[in-house]
Coordinates of C-alpha atoms and ligand atoms in Angstrom, one line a residue:
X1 CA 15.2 -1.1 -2.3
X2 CA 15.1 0.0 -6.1
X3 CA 15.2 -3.8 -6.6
X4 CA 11.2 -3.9 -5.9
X5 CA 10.4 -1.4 -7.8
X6 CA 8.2 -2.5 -11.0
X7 CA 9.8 -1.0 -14.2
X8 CA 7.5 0.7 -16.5
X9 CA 9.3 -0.4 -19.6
X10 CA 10.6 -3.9 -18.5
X11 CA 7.9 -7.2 -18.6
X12 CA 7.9 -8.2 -15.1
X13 CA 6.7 -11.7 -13.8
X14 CA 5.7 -12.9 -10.5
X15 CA 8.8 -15.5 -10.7
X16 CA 11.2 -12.3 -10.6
X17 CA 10.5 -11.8 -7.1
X18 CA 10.1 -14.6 -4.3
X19 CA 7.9 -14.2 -1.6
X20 CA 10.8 -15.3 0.6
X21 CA 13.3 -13.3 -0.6
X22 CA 15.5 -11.4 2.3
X23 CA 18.0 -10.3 0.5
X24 CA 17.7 -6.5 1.4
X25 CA 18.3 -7.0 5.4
X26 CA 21.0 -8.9 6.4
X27 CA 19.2 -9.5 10.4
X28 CA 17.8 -11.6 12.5
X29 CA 14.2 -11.5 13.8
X30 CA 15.3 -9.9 16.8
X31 CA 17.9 -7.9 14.8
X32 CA 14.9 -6.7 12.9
X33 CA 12.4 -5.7 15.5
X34 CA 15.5 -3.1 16.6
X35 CA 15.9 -1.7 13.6
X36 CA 11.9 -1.0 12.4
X37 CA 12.0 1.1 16.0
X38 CA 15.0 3.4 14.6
X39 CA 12.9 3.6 11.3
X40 CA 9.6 4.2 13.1
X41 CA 11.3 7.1 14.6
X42 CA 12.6 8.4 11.3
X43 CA 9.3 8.3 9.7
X44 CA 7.6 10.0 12.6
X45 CA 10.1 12.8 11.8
X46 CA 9.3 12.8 8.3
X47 CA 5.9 12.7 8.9
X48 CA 6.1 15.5 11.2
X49 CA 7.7 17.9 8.8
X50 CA 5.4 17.4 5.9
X51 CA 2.5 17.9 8.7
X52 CA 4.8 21.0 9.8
X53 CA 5.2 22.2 6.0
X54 CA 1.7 21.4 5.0
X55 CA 3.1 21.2 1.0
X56 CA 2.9 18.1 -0.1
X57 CA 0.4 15.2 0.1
X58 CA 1.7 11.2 0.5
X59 CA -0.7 8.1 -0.7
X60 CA 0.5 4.9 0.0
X61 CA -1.5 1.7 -1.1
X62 CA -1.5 -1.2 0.3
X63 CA -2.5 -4.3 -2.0
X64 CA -2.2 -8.1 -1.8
X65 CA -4.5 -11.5 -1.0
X66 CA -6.4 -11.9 2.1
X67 CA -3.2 -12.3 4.8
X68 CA -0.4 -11.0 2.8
X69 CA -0.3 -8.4 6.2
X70 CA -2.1 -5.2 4.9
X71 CA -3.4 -4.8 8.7
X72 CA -0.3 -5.7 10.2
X73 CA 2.4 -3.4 7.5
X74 CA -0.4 -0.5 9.0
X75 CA 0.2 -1.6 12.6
X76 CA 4.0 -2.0 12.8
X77 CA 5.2 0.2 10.2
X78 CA 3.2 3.7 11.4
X79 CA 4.1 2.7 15.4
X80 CA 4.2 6.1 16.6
X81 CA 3.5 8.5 14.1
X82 CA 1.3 11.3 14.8
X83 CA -2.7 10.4 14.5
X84 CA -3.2 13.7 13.4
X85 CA -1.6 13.6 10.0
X86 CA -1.8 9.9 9.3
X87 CA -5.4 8.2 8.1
X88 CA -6.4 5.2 6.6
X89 CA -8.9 4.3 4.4
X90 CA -10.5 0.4 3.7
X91 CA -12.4 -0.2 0.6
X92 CA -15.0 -3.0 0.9
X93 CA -17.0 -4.1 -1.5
X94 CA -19.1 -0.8 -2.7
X95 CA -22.2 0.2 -1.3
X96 CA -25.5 0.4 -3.6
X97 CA -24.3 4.6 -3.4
X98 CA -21.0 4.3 -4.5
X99 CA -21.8 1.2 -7.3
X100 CA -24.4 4.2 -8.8
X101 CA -21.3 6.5 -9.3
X102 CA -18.1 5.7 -11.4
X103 CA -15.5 3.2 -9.5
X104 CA -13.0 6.6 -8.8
X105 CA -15.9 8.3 -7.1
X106 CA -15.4 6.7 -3.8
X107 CA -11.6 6.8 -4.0
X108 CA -11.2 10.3 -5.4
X109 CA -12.7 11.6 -2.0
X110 CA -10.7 9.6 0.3
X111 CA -6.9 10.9 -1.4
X112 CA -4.8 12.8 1.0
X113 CA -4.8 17.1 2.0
X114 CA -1.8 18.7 1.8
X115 CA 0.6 17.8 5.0
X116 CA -1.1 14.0 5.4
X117 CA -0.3 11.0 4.5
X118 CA -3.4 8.5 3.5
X119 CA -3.0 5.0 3.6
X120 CA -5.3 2.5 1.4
X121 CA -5.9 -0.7 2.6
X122 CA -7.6 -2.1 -1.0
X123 CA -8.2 0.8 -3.2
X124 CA -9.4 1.2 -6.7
X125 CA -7.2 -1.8 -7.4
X126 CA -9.9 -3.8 -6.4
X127 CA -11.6 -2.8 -9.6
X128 CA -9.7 -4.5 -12.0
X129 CA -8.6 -7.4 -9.5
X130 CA -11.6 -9.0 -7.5
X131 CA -13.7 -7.2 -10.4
X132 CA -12.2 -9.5 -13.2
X133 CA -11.5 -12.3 -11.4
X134 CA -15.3 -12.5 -10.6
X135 CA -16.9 -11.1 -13.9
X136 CA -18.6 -8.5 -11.6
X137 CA -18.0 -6.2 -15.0
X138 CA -17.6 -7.5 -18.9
X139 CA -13.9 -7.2 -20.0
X140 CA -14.4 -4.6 -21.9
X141 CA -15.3 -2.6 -18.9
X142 CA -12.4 -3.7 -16.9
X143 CA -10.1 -3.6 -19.8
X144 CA -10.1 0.1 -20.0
X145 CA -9.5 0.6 -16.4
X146 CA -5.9 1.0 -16.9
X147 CA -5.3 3.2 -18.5
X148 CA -7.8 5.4 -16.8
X149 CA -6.3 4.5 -13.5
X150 CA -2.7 5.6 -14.7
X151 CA -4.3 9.3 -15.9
X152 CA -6.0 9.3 -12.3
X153 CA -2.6 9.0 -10.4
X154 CA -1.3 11.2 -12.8
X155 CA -3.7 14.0 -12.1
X156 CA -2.9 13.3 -8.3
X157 CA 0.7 13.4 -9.1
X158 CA 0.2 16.6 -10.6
X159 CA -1.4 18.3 -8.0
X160 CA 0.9 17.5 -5.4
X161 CA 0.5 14.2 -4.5
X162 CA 3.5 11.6 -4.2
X163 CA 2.2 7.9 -4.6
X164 CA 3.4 4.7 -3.6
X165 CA 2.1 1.2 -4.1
X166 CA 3.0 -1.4 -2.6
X167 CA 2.0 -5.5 -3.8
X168 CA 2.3 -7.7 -0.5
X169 CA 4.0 -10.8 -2.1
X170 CA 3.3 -14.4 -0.2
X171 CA 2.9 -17.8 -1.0
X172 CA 0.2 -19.6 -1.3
X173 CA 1.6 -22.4 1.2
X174 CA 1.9 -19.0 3.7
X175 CA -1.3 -17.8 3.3
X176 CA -2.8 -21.3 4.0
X177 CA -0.4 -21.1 7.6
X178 CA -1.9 -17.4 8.7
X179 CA -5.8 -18.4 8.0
X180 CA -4.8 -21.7 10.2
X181 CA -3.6 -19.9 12.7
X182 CA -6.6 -17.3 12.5
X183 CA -8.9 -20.6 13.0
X184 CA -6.8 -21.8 16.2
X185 CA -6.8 -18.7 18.2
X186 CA -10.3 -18.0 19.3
X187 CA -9.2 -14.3 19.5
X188 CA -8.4 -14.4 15.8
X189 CA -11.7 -15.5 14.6
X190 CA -13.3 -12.4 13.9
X191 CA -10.6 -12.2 11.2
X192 CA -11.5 -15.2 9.6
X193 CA -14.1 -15.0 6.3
X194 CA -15.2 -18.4 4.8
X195 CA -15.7 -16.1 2.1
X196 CA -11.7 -15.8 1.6
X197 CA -11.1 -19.5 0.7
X198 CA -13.1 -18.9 -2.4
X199 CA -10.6 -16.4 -3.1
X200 CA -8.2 -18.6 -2.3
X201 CA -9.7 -21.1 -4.6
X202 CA -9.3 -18.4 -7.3
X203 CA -5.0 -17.8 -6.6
X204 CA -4.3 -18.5 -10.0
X205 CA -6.5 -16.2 -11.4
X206 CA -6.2 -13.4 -9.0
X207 CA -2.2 -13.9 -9.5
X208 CA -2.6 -13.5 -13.4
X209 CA -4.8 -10.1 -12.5
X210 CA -2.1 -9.0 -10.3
X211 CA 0.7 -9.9 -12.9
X212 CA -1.4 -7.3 -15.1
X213 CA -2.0 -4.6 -12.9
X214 CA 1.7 -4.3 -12.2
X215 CA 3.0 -4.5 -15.9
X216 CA 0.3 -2.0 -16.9
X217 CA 0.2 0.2 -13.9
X218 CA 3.6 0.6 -12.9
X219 CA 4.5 4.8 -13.6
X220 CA 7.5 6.8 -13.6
X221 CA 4.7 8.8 -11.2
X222 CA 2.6 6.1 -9.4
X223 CA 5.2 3.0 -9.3
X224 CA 4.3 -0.3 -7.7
X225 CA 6.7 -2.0 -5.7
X226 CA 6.6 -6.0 -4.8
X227 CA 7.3 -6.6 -1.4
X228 CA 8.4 -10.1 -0.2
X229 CA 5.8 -10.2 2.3
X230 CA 6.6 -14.1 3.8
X231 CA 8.7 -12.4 6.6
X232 CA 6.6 -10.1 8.6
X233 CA 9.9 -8.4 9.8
X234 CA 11.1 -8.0 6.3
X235 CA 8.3 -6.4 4.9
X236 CA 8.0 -3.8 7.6
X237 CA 11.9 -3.3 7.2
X238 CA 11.3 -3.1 3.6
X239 CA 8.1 -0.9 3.3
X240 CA 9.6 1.4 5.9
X241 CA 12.6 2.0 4.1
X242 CA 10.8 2.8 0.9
X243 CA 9.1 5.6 2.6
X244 CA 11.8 7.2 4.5
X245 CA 13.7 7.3 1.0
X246 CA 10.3 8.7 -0.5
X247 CA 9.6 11.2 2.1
X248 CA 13.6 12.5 2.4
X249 CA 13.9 13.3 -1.0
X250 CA 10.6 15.4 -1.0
X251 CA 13.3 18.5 0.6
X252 CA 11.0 19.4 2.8
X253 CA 11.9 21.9 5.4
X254 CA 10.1 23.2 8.2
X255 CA 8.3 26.4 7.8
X256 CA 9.6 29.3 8.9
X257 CA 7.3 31.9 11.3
X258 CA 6.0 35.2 9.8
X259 CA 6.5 37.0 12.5
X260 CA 10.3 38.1 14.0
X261 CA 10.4 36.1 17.2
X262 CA 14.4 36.8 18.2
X263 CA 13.5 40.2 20.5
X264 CA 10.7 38.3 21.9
X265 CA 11.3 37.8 26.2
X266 CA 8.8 35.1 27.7
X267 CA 7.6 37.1 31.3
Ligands
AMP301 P1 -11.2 -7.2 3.7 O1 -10.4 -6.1 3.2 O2 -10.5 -8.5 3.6 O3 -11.8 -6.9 5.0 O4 -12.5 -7.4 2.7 C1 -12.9 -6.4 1.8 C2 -13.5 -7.2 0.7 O5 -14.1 -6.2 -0.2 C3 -12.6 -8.0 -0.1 O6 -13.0 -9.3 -0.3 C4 -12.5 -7.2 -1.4 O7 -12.2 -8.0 -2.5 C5 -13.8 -6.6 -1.5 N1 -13.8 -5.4 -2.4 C6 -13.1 -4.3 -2.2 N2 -13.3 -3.4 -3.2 C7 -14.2 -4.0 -4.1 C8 -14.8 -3.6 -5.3 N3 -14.5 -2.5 -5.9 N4 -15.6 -4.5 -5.8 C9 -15.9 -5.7 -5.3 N5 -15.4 -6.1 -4.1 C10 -14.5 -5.3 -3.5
MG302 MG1 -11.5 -10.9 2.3

């Protein structure tokens, strides 16, 4: 899966990497759908020992234009994990409270405790995507988020916090197929936002924002990996995997009791 993964020292371009690609999984749909449940079963392992071990803290964020699958990568890929140790956090566009703080504010509170694993559907992303595409700050506001985004996840990294991002990679042709379908099933239509065909209006522009984000933000301790997000069955395959790895080579083990429980005899 290292194939994804942005390189901090390498110029990377949205060509690199096709939406389509499906090169990682050599399965069918069907295939597919059998193997996420094996890997839904490993991660609810995982997950269970880093709630058992109560060490380390996981935040995983979820990026990408309206219909890339944020909602549906949260769905399919966390099937069965515990509740208790999984949460997920959406930013929407900031309240008058949190637009009087600094744009961290709100996201510094919602980063995982120690044994959970937070998930970020948007996050403070948003702050140098939707933000500069829409002037909503001068440049040379957003122009200094970077770097004070990278010392951010570095401080979380620091303090015990493993980070992945993950860029939800489709096409513009596929994003135009999923709002369509949103508009012809009645029980989709709560989903759909007229709002999100200005955005769409904007792909260029949000796609050049993107481009940056990745080239600058991309860390040895926060990377960014771009998932080809066409195939719902390959991204879950693909995000999945990327976690297990992530989560295995923490070394977690499960705690062991303070007390001597071998002479103890349940009456
Ligand atoms: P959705 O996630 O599609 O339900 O919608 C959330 C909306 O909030 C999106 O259109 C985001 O672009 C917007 N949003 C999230 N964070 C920010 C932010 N920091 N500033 C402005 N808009 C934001
Ligand atoms: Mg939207």
């Amino acid at each position: 899966m290292e194939r994804y993964r942005v390189q901090p020292d390498k110029k990377f371009k949205m060509e690199d990497i096709s939406p389509d690609d499906k090169s990682g999984f050599d399965s069918t749909k069907e295939e597919a759908k059998i193997k996420l449940l094996e890997l839904n079963e490993e991660l609810e392992t995982l997950q269970e020992l880093l709630y058992a071990e109560g060490k380390h803290k996981l935040l995983v964020v979820l990026q990408g234009m309206d219909a890339a699958g944020k909602d549906g990568t949260i769905r399919h890929v966390f099937e069965g994990v515990n509740p208790q140790g999984v949460s997920v956090t959406g930013f929407k566009v900031p309240t008058d409270e949190e637009l009087a703080h600094d744009y961290l504010w709100r996201i510094h509170k919602a980063t995982p405790r120690r044994g959970q694993i937070m998930i970020f559907n948007r996050s403070h992303y948003e702050d140098v995507l939707v933000v500069r595409v829409k002037n909503l700050v001068p440049p040379e506001v957003w122009k200094k988020r970077y770097a004070q985004i990278n010392a951010f996840e570095r401080l979380l990294t620091e303090e015990g916090t493993t980070i992945l991002k993950f860029f939800l990679h489709i096409s513009p042709e596929e994003q135009k197929e999923r709002f369509q379908a949103r508009l012809d099933d009645p029980s989709k239509h709560w989903k759909f936002n007229t709002g999100d065909l200005k955005d769409r209006a904007l792909w260029g522009k949000y796609q050049k924002a993107y481009q940056d984000v990745l080239n600058r933000t991309s860390t040895k301790w926060a990377p960014w990996y771009v998932i080809p997000a066409n195939r719902k069955w390959y991204r879950n395959l693909t995000i999945a995997c990327i976690m297990i790895d992530t989560l295995k080579n923490l070394k977690m083990k499960y705690p062991k009791n303070k007390e001597d429980l071998s002479g103890i005899v349940i009456k």
